[in-house]
JSON list of C-alpha atoms in Angstrom, two decimals:
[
{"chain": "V", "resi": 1491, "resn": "UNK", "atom": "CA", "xyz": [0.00, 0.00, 0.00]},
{"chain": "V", "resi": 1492, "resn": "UNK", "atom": "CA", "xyz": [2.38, 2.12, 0.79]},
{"chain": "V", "resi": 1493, "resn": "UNK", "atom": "CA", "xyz": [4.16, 1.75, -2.52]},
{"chain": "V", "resi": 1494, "resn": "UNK", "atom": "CA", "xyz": [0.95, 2.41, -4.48]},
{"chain": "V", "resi": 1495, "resn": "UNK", "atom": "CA", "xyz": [0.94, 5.86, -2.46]},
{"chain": "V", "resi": 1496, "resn": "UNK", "atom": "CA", "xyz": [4.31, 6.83, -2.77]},
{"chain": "V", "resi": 1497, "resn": "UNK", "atom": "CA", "xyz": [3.96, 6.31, -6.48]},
{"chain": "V", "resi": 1498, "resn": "UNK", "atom": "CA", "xyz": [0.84, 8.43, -6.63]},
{"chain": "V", "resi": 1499, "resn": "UNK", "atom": "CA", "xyz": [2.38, 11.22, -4.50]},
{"chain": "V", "resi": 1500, "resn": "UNK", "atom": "CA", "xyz": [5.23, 11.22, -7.22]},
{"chain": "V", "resi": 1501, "resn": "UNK", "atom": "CA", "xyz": [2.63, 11.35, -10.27]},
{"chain": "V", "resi": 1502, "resn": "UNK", "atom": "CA", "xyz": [1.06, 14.39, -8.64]},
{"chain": "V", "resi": 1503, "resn": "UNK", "atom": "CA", "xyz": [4.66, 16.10, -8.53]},
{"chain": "V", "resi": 1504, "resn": "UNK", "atom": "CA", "xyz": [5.39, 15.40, -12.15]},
{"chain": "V", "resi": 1505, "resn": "UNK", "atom": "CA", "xyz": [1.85, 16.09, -13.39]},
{"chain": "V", "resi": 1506, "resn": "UNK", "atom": "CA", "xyz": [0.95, 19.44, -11.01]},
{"chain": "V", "resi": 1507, "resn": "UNK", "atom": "CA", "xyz": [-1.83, 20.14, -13.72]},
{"chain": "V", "resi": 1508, "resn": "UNK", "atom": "CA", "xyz": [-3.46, 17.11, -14.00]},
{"chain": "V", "resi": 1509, "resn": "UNK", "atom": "CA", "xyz": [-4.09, 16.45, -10.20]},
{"chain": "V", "resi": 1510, "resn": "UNK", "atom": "CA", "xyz": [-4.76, 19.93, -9.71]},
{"chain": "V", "resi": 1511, "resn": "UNK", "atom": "CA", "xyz": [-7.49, 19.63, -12.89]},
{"chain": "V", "resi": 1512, "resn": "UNK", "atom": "CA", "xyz": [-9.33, 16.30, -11.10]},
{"chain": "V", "resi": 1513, "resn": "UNK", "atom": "CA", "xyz": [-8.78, 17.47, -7.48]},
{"chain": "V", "resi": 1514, "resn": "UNK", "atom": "CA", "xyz": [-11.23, 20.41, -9.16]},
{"chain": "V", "resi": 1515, "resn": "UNK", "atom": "CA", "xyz": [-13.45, 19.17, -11.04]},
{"chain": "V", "resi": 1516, "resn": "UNK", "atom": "CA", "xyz": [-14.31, 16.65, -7.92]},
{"chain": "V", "resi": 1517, "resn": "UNK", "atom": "CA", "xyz": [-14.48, 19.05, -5.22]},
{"chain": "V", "resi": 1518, "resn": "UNK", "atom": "CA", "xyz": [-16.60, 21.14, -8.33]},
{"chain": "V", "resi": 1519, "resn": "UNK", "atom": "CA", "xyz": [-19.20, 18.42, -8.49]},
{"chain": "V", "resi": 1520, "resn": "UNK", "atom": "CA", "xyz": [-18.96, 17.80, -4.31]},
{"chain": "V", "resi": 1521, "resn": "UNK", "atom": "CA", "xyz": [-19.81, 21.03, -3.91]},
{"chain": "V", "resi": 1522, "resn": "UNK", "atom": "CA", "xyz": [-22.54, 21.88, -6.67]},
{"chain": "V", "resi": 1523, "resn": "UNK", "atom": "CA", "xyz": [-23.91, 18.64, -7.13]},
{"chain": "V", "resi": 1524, "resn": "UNK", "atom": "CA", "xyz": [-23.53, 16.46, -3.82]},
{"chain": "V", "resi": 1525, "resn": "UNK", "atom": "CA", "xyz": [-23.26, 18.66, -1.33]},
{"chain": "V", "resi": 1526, "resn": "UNK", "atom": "CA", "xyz": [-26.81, 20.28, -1.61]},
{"chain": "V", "resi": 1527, "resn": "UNK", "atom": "CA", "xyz": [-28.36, 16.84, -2.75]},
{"chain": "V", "resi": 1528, "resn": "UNK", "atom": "CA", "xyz": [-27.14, 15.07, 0.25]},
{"chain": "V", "resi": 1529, "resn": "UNK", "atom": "CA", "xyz": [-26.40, 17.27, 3.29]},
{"chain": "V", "resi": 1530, "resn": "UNK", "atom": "CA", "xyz": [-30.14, 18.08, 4.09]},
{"chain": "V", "resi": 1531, "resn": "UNK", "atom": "CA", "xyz": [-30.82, 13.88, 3.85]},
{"chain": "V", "resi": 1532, "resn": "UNK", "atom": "CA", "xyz": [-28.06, 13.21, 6.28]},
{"chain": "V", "resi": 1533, "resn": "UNK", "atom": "CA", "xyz": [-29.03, 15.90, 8.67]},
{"chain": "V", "resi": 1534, "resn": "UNK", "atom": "CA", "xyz": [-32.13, 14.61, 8.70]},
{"chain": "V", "resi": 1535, "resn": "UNK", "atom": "CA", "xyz": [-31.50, 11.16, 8.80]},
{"chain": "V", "resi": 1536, "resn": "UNK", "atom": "CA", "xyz": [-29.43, 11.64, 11.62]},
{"chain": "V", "resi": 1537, "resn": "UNK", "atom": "CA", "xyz": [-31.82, 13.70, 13.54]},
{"chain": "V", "resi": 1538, "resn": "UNK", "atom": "CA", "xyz": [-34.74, 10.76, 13.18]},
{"chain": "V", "resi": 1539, "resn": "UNK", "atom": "CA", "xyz": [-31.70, 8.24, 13.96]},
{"chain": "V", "resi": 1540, "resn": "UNK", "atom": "CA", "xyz": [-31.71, 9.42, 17.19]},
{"chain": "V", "resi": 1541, "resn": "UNK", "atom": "CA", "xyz": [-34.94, 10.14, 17.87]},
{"chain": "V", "resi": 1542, "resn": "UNK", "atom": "CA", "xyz": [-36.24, 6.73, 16.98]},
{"chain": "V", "resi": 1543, "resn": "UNK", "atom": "CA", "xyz": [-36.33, 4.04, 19.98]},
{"chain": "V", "resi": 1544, "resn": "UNK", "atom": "CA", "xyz": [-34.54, 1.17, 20.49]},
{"chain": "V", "resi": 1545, "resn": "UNK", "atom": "CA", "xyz": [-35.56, -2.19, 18.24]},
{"chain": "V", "resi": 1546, "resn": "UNK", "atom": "CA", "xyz": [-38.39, -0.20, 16.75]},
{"chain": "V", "resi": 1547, "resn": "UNK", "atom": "CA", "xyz": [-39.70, -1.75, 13.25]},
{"chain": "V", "resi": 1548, "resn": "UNK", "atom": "CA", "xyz": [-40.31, 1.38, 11.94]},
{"chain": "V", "resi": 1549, "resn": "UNK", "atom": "CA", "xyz": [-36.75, 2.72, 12.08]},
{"chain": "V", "resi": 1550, "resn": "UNK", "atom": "CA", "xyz": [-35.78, -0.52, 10.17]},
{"chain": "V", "resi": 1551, "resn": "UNK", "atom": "CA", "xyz": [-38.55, 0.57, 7.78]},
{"chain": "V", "resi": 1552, "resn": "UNK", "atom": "CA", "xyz": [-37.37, 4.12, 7.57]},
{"chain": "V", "resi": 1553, "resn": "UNK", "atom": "CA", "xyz": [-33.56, 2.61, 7.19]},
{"chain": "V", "resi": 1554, "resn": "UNK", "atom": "CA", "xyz": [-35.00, 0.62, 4.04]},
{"chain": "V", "resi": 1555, "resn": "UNK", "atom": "CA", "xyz": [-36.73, 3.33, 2.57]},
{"chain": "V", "resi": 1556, "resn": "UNK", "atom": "CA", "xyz": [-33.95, 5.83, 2.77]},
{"chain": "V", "resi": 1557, "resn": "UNK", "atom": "CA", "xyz": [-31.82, 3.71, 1.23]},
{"chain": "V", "resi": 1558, "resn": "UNK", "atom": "CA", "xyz": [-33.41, 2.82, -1.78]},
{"chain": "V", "resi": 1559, "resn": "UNK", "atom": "CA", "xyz": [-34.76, 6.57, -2.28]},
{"chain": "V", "resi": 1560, "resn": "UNK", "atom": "CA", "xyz": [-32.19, 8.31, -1.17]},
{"chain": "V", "resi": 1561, "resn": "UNK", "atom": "CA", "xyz": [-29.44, 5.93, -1.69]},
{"chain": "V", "resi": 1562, "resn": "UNK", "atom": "CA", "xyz": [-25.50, 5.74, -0.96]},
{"chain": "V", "resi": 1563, "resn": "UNK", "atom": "CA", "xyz": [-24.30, 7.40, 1.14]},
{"chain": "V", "resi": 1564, "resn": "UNK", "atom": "CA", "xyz": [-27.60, 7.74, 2.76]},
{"chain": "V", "resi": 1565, "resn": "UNK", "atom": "CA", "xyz": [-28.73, 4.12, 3.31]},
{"chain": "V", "resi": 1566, "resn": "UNK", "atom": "CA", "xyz": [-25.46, 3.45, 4.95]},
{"chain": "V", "resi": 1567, "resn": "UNK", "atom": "CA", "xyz": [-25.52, 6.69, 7.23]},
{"chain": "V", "resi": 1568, "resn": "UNK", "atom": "CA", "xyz": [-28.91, 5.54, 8.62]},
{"chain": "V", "resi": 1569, "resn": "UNK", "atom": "CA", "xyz": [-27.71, 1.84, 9.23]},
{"chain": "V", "resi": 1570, "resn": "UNK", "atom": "CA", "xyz": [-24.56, 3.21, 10.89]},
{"chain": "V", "resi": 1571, "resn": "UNK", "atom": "CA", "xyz": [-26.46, 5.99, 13.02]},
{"chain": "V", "resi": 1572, "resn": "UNK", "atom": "CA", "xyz": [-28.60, 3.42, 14.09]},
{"chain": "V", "resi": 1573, "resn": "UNK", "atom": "CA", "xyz": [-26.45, 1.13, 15.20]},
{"chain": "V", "resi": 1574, "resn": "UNK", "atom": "CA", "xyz": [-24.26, 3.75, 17.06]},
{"chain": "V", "resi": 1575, "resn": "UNK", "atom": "CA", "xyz": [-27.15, 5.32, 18.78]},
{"chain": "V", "resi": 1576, "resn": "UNK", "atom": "CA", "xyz": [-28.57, 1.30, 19.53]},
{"chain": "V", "resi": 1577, "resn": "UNK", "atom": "CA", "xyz": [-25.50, -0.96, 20.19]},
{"chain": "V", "resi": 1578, "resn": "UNK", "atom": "CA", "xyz": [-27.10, -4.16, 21.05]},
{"chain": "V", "resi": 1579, "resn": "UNK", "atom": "CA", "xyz": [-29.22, -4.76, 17.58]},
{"chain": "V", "resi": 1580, "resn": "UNK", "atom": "CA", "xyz": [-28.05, -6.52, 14.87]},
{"chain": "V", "resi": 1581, "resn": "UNK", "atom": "CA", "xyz": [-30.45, -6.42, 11.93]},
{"chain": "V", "resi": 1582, "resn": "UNK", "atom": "CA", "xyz": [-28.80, -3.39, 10.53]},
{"chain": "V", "resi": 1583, "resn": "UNK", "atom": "CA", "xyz": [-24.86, -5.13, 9.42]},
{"chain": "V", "resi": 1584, "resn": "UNK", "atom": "CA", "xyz": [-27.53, -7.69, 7.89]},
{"chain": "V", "resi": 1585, "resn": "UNK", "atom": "CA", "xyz": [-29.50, -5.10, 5.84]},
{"chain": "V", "resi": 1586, "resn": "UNK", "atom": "CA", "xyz": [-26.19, -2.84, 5.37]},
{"chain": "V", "resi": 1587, "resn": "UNK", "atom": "CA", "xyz": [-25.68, -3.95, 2.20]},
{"chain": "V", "resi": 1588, "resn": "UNK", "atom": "CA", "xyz": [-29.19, -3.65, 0.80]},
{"chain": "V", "resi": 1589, "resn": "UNK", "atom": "CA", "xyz": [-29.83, -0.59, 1.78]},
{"chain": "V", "resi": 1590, "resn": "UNK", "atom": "CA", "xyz": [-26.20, 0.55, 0.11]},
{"chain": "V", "resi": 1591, "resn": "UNK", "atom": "CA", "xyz": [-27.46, 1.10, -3.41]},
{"chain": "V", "resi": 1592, "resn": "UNK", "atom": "CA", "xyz": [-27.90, 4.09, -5.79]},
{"chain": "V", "resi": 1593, "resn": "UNK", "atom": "CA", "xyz": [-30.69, 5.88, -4.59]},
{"chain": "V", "resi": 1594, "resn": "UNK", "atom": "CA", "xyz": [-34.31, 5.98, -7.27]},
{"chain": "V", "resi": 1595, "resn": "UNK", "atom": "CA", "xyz": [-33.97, 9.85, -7.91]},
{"chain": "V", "resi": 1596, "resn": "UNK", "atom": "CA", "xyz": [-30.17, 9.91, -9.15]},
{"chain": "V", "resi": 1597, "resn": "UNK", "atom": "CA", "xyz": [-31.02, 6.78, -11.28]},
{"chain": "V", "resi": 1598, "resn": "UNK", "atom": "CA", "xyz": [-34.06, 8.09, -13.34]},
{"chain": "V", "resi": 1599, "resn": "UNK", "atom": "CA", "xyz": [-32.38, 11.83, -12.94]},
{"chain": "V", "resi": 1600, "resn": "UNK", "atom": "CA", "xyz": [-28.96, 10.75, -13.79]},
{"chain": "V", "resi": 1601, "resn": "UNK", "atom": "CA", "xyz": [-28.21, 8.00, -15.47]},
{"chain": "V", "resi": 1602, "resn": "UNK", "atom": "CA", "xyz": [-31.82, 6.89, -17.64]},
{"chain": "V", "resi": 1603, "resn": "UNK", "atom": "CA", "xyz": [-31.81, 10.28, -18.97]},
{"chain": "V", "resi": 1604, "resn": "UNK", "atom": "CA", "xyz": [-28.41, 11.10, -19.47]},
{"chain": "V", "resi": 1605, "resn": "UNK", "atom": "CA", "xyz": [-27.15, 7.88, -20.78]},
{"chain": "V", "resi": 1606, "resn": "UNK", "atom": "CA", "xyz": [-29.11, 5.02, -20.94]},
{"chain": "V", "resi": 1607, "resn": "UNK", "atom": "CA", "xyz": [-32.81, 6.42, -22.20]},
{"chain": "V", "resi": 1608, "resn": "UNK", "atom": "CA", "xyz": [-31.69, 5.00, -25.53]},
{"chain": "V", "resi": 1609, "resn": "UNK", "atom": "CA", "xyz": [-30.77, 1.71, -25.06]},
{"chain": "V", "resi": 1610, "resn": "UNK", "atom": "CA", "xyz": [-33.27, 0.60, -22.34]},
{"chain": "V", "resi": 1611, "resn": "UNK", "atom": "CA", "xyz": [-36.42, 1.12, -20.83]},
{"chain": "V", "resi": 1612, "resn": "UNK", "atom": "CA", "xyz": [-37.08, 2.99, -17.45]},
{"chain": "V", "resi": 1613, "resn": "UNK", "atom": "CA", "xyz": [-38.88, -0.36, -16.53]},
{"chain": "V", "resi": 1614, "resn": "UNK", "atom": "CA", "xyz": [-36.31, -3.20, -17.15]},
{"chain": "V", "resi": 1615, "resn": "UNK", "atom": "CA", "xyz": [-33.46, -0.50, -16.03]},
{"chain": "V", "resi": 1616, "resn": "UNK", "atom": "CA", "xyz": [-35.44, 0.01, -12.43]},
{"chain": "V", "resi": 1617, "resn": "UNK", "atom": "CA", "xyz": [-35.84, -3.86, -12.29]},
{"chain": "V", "resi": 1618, "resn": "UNK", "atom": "CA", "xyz": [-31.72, -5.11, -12.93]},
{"chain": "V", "resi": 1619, "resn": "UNK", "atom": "CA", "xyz": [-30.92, -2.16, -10.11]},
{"chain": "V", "resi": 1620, "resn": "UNK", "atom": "CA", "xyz": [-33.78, -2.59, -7.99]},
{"chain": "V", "resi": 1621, "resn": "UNK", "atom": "CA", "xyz": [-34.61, -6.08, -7.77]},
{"chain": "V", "resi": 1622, "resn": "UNK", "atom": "CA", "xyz": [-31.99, -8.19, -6.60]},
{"chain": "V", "resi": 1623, "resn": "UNK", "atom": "CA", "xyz": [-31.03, -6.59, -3.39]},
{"chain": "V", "resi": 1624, "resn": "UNK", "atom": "CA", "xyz": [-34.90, -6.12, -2.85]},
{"chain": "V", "resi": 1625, "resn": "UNK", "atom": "CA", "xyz": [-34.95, -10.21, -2.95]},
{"chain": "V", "resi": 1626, "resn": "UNK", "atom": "CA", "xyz": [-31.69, -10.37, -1.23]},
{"chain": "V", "resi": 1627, "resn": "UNK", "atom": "CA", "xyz": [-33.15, -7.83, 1.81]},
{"chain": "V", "resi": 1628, "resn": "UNK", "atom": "CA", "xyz": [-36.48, -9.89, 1.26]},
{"chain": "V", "resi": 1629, "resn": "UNK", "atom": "CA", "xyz": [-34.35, -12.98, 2.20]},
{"chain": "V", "resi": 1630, "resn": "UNK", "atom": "CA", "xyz": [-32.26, -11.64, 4.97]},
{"chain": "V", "resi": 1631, "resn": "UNK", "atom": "CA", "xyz": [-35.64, -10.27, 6.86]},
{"chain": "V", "resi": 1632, "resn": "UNK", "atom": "CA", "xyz": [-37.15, -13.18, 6.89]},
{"chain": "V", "resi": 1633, "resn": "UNK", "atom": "CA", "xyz": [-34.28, -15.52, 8.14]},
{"chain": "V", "resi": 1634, "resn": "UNK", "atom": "CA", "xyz": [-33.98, -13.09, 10.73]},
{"chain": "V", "resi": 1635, "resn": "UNK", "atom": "CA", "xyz": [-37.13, -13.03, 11.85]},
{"chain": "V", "resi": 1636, "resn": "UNK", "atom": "CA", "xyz": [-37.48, -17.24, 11.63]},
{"chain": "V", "resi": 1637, "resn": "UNK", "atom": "CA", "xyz": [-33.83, -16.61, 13.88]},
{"chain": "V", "resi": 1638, "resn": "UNK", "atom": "CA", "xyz": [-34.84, -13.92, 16.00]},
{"chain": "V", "resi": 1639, "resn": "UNK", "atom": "CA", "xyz": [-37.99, -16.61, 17.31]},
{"chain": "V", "resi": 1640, "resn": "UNK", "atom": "CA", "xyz": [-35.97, -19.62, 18.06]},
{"chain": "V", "resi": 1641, "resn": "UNK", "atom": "CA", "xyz": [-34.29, -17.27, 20.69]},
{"chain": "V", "resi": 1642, "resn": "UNK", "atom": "CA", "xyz": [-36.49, -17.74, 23.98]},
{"chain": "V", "resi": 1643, "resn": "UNK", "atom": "CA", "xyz": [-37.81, -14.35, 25.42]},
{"chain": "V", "resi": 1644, "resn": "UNK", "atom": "CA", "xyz": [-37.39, -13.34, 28.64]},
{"chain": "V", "resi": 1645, "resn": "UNK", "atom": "CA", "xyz": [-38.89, -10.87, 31.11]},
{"chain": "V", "resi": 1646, "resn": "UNK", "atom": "CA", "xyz": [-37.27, -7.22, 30.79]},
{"chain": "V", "resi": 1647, "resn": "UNK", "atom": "CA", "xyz": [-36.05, -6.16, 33.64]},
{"chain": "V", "resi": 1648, "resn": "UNK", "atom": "CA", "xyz": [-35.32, -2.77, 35.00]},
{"chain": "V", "resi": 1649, "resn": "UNK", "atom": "CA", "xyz": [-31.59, -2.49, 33.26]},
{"chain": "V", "resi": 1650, "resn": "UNK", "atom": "CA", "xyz": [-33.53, -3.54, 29.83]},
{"chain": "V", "resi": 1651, "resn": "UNK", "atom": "CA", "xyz": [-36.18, -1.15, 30.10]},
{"chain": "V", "resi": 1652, "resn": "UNK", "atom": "CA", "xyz": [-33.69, 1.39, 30.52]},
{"chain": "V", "resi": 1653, "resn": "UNK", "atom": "CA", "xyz": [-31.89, 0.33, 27.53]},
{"chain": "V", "resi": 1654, "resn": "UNK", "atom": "CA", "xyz": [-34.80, 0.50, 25.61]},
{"chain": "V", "resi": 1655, "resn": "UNK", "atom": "CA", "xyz": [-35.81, 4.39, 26.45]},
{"chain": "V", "resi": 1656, "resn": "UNK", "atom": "CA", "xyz": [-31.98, 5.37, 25.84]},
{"chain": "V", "resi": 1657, "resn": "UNK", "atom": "CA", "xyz": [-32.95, 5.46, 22.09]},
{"chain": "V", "resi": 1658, "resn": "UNK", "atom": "CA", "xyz": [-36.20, 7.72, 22.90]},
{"chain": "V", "resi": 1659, "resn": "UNK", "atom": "CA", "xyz": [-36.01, 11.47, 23.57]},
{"chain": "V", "resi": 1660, "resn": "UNK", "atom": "CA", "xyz": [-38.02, 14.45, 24.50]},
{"chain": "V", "resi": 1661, "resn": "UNK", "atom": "CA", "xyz": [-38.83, 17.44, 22.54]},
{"chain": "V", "resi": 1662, "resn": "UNK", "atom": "CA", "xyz": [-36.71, 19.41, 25.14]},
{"chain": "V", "resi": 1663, "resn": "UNK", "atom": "CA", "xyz": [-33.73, 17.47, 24.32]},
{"chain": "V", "resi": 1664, "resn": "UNK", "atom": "CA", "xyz": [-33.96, 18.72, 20.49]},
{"chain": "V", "resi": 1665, "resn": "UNK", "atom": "CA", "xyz": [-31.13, 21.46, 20.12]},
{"chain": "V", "resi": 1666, "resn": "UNK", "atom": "CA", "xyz": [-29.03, 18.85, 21.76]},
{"chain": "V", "resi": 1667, "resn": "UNK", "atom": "CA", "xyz": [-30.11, 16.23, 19.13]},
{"chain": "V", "resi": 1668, "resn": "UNK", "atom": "CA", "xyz": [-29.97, 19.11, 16.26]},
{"chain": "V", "resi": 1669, "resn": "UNK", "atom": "CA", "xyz": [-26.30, 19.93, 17.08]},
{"chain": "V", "resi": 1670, "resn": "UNK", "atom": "CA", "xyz": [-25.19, 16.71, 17.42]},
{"chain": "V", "resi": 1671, "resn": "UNK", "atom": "CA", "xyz": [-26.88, 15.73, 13.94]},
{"chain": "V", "resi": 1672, "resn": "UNK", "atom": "CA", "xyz": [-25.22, 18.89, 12.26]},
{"chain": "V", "resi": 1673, "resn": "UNK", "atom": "CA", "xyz": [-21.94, 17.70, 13.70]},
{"chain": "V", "resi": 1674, "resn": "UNK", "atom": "CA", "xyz": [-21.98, 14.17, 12.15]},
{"chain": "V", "resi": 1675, "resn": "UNK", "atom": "CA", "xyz": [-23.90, 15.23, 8.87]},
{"chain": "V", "resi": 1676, "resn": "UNK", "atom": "CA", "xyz": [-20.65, 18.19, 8.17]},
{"chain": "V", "resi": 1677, "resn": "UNK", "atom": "CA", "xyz": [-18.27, 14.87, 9.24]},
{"chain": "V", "resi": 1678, "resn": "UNK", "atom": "CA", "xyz": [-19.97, 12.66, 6.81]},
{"chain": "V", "resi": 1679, "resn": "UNK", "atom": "CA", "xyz": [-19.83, 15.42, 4.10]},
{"chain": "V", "resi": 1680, "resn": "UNK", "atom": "CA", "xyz": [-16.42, 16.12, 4.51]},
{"chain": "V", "resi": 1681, "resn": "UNK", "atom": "CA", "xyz": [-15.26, 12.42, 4.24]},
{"chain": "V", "resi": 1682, "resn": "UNK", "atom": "CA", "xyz": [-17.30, 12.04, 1.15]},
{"chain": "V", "resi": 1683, "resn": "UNK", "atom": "CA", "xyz": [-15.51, 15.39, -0.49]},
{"chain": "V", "resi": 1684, "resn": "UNK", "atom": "CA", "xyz": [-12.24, 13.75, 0.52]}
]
């Protein structure tokens, strides 16, 4: 690895003009393109990450939904908000990679009608993108849920139902929330521009 950067870090000193070309036109498109598409998304996505309680269905249904509408890096965000803000569940490394995909909007927006209107229909294109990690998500819900019953159930106790309100929050706790959203949406941003 090391090699591979050392030889990069000598292409960009004999080539100044073609790093400095791509190192624009990306940050270009980051900033006029990405930025403004994403940024709101992942604000908001983190804001309902934490709001959302603990081992709730719908925040696996808002996870799934976000992912295939807004798509990467959206889908992932919410999986890995989630998962930060609820430690102990698992279903979201199992839907990770489902929820991972280009999102509906940048595929009709983008690539149909920029490149592919001609050679295929919206239909069939939606379908090939669309459908297998629908069946494969399809699939890993419903092993999980087959798994999730074999496991006996016990009582909660006190410590559990503690656990489960950490994920829940009050309106008065919102500014906090906010702020802490901003902070990881800017992060998440800033890694993707990189």
């Amino acid at each position: 690895m090391i090699v591979i950067m050392f030889v990069i870090f000598i292409g960009i000193i004999l080539f100044p003009s073609i790093s400095f070309n791509g190192a624009m036109t990306g940050l270009t498109l980051w900033a006029v393109k990405v930025l403004p598409a994403l940024f709101p998304a992942m604000l908001i996505t983190a804001c309902i990450m934490q709001l959302l309680p603990a081992a709730s269905r719908f925040a696996y249904i808002y996870i799934i939904v976000c992912g295939i509408f807004c798509g990467y890096p959206n889908g992932a965000f919410a999986c890995a908000q989630y998962h930060i803000n609820n430690p102990d569940e698992t279903l979201c490394e199992k839907i990770f990679g489902c929820c991972n995909i280009s999102g509906s909007a940048f595929v009709v927006n983008y690539i149909y009608h920029n490149f592919l209107y001609q050679y295929i229909g919206l239909l069939p294109l939606l379908l090939i993108i669309y459908l297998p990690p629908f069946t494969m998500l399809m699939a890993v819900l419903v092993k999980y849920k087959a798994f999730s019953k074999k496991i006996p159930q016990t009582q909660p106790n006190a410590s559990y139902t503690i656990k489960m309100q950490k994920g829940m929050h009050s309106h008065t706790d919102f500014p906090e929330i906010f702020c802490k959203a901003v902070d990881t949406a800017v992060e998440n941003a800033l890694k993707l521009g990189g």
